[in-house]
Amino acid sequence: MDANNIKFRCSSLGYIMTEPRTKSELISESAKTHLVDVFVSAKYGRNTDIQTKYTNKGLLVEEDSLTLYSLYKKKFFTKNEERFQNDWISGCPDIVNNVRDIKSSWDIFTFFRTKSKKLNPMYYWQLQGYMDLMNDDKSTLAYCLIDTPDSIIFDEKR
């Protein structure tokens, strides 16, 4: 295992940047857990594949969310498929010009909750990573509310 080839995903930077709960700790428990996971993944080639109904919906409606965002902004955007990296991090922002990342809310409740909450620290650090990779000083996080695909609705009914 070559530790020099390990790169942190932008989507995981929030784990590393979490403040410890007490001043006597050097790094947070979240950071420790994530570092162990990164080590195991690099050393043994194993990954945890966490799938939830929320992430599945996000993946299934990604193109629809991008289309909705394009209509809202009155500008055509295409999904970036290229992964960028530097010496420490790697990431694949949804839109690369003026870094933009699209999040698809689970339902109308989670969509409107984002309006009154502070930015999720995980998303904040993800965007910081993207801006570093793209050498950009601005980023946008766009929440979209898209109809849930029938396949997920039928799974919920069961």
Short mmCIF file of C-alpha atoms in Angstrom, two decimals, residues 34-147:
data_model
loop_
_atom_site.label_atom_id
_atom_site.label_comp_id
_atom_site.label_asym_id
_atom_site.label_seq_id
_atom_site.Cartn_x
_atom_site.Cartn_y
_atom_site.Cartn_z
CA HIS A 34 -13.28 7.85 8.55
CA LEU A 35 -9.49 7.49 8.60
CA VAL A 36 -9.85 3.84 9.61
CA ASP A 37 -12.29 3.31 6.74
CA VAL A 38 -9.92 4.98 4.27
CA PHE A 39 -7.04 2.84 5.52
CA VAL A 40 -9.01 -0.41 5.22
CA SER A 41 -10.18 0.56 1.75
CA ALA A 42 -6.63 1.37 0.60
CA LYS A 43 -4.93 -1.61 2.24
CA TYR A 44 -7.48 -4.32 1.50
CA GLY A 45 -9.34 -2.94 -1.50
CA ARG A 46 -12.66 -3.21 0.33
CA ASN A 47 -15.33 -0.52 0.37
CA THR A 48 -18.48 -0.03 2.33
CA ASP A 49 -21.36 0.38 -0.06
CA ILE A 50 -24.03 2.28 1.80
CA GLN A 51 -27.29 2.51 -0.11
CA THR A 52 -30.37 4.19 1.26
CA LYS A 53 -33.67 5.09 -0.30
CA TYR A 54 -32.57 8.73 -0.10
CA THR A 55 -29.34 8.25 -2.04
CA ASN A 56 -31.06 5.92 -4.50
CA LYS A 57 -33.65 8.58 -5.26
CA GLY A 58 -30.90 11.16 -5.70
CA LEU A 59 -29.15 8.99 -8.24
CA LEU A 60 -32.35 8.13 -10.10
CA VAL A 61 -33.52 11.74 -10.43
CA GLU A 62 -30.11 13.34 -10.96
CA GLU A 63 -30.75 14.18 -14.61
CA ASP A 64 -34.22 15.56 -13.84
CA SER A 65 -32.75 17.75 -11.09
CA LEU A 66 -30.11 19.07 -13.46
CA THR A 67 -32.81 19.84 -16.04
CA LEU A 68 -34.91 21.61 -13.41
CA TYR A 69 -31.90 23.66 -12.31
CA SER A 70 -31.17 24.58 -15.95
CA LEU A 71 -34.77 25.72 -16.44
CA TYR A 72 -34.67 27.73 -13.21
CA LYS A 73 -31.40 29.46 -14.15
CA LYS A 74 -32.47 29.80 -17.83
CA LYS A 75 -29.11 28.37 -18.85
CA PHE A 76 -28.33 24.91 -20.19
CA PHE A 77 -26.09 22.86 -17.90
CA THR A 78 -24.68 19.44 -18.59
CA LYS A 79 -23.68 16.89 -15.98
CA ASN A 80 -19.97 16.71 -15.44
CA GLU A 81 -18.69 13.12 -15.53
CA GLU A 82 -14.99 13.88 -15.06
CA ARG A 83 -13.31 13.24 -11.72
CA PHE A 84 -10.72 15.82 -10.78
CA GLN A 85 -7.88 15.36 -8.32
CA ASN A 86 -4.86 16.96 -6.79
CA ASP A 87 -2.28 15.55 -4.38
CA TRP A 88 -4.79 15.11 -1.54
CA ILE A 89 -8.40 15.08 -2.75
CA SER A 90 -10.58 13.96 -5.63
CA GLY A 91 -14.10 14.82 -6.63
CA CYS A 92 -16.67 15.05 -9.37
CA PRO A 93 -18.75 18.24 -9.09
CA ASP A 94 -22.09 18.11 -10.89
CA ILE A 95 -21.35 21.31 -12.82
CA VAL A 96 -17.79 22.57 -13.24
CA ASN A 97 -18.17 26.15 -14.47
CA ASN A 98 -18.69 28.18 -11.29
CA VAL A 99 -18.75 24.98 -9.23
CA ARG A 100 -22.30 23.78 -8.61
CA ASP A 101 -23.56 20.72 -6.86
CA ILE A 102 -27.15 19.53 -7.04
CA LYS A 103 -28.92 17.78 -4.18
CA SER A 104 -32.27 16.11 -4.73
CA SER A 105 -34.49 16.29 -1.65
CA TRP A 106 -36.35 13.20 -0.51
CA ASP A 107 -39.70 14.93 -0.13
CA ILE A 108 -41.34 18.32 0.24
CA PHE A 109 -40.58 18.36 3.97
CA THR A 110 -36.84 17.80 3.62
CA PHE A 111 -36.80 20.29 0.74
CA PHE A 112 -38.34 23.10 2.79
CA ARG A 113 -36.29 22.26 5.90
CA THR A 114 -33.16 23.28 3.98
CA LYS A 115 -34.54 26.82 3.76
CA SER A 116 -34.39 27.40 7.52
CA LYS A 117 -31.30 25.39 8.39
CA LYS A 118 -27.66 26.31 8.21
CA LEU A 119 -25.74 24.68 5.40
CA ASN A 120 -24.97 21.04 6.17
CA PRO A 121 -21.25 20.97 7.14
CA MET A 122 -20.71 17.88 4.96
CA TYR A 123 -21.91 19.82 1.92
CA TYR A 124 -19.91 22.89 2.92
CA TRP A 125 -16.66 20.92 2.97
CA GLN A 126 -17.58 19.05 -0.21
CA LEU A 127 -17.95 22.38 -2.00
CA GLN A 128 -14.68 23.64 -0.49
CA GLY A 129 -12.95 20.62 -1.98
CA TYR A 130 -14.56 21.15 -5.38
CA MET A 131 -13.55 24.81 -5.39
CA ASP A 132 -9.97 23.83 -4.58
CA LEU A 133 -9.90 21.27 -7.39
CA MET A 134 -11.42 23.68 -9.90
CA ASN A 135 -9.38 26.68 -8.69
CA ASP A 136 -12.62 28.57 -8.18
CA ASP A 137 -13.61 30.95 -5.41
CA LYS A 138 -17.40 30.52 -5.70
CA SER A 139 -19.74 27.58 -5.48
CA THR A 140 -23.45 26.92 -5.38
CA LEU A 141 -25.43 24.20 -3.69
CA ALA A 142 -28.83 23.76 -5.31
CA TYR A 143 -31.61 21.73 -3.73
CA CYS A 144 -34.20 20.36 -6.14
CA LEU A 145 -37.54 18.73 -5.46
CA ILE A 146 -38.34 16.09 -8.06
CA ASP A 147 -41.16 13.52 -8.12
#
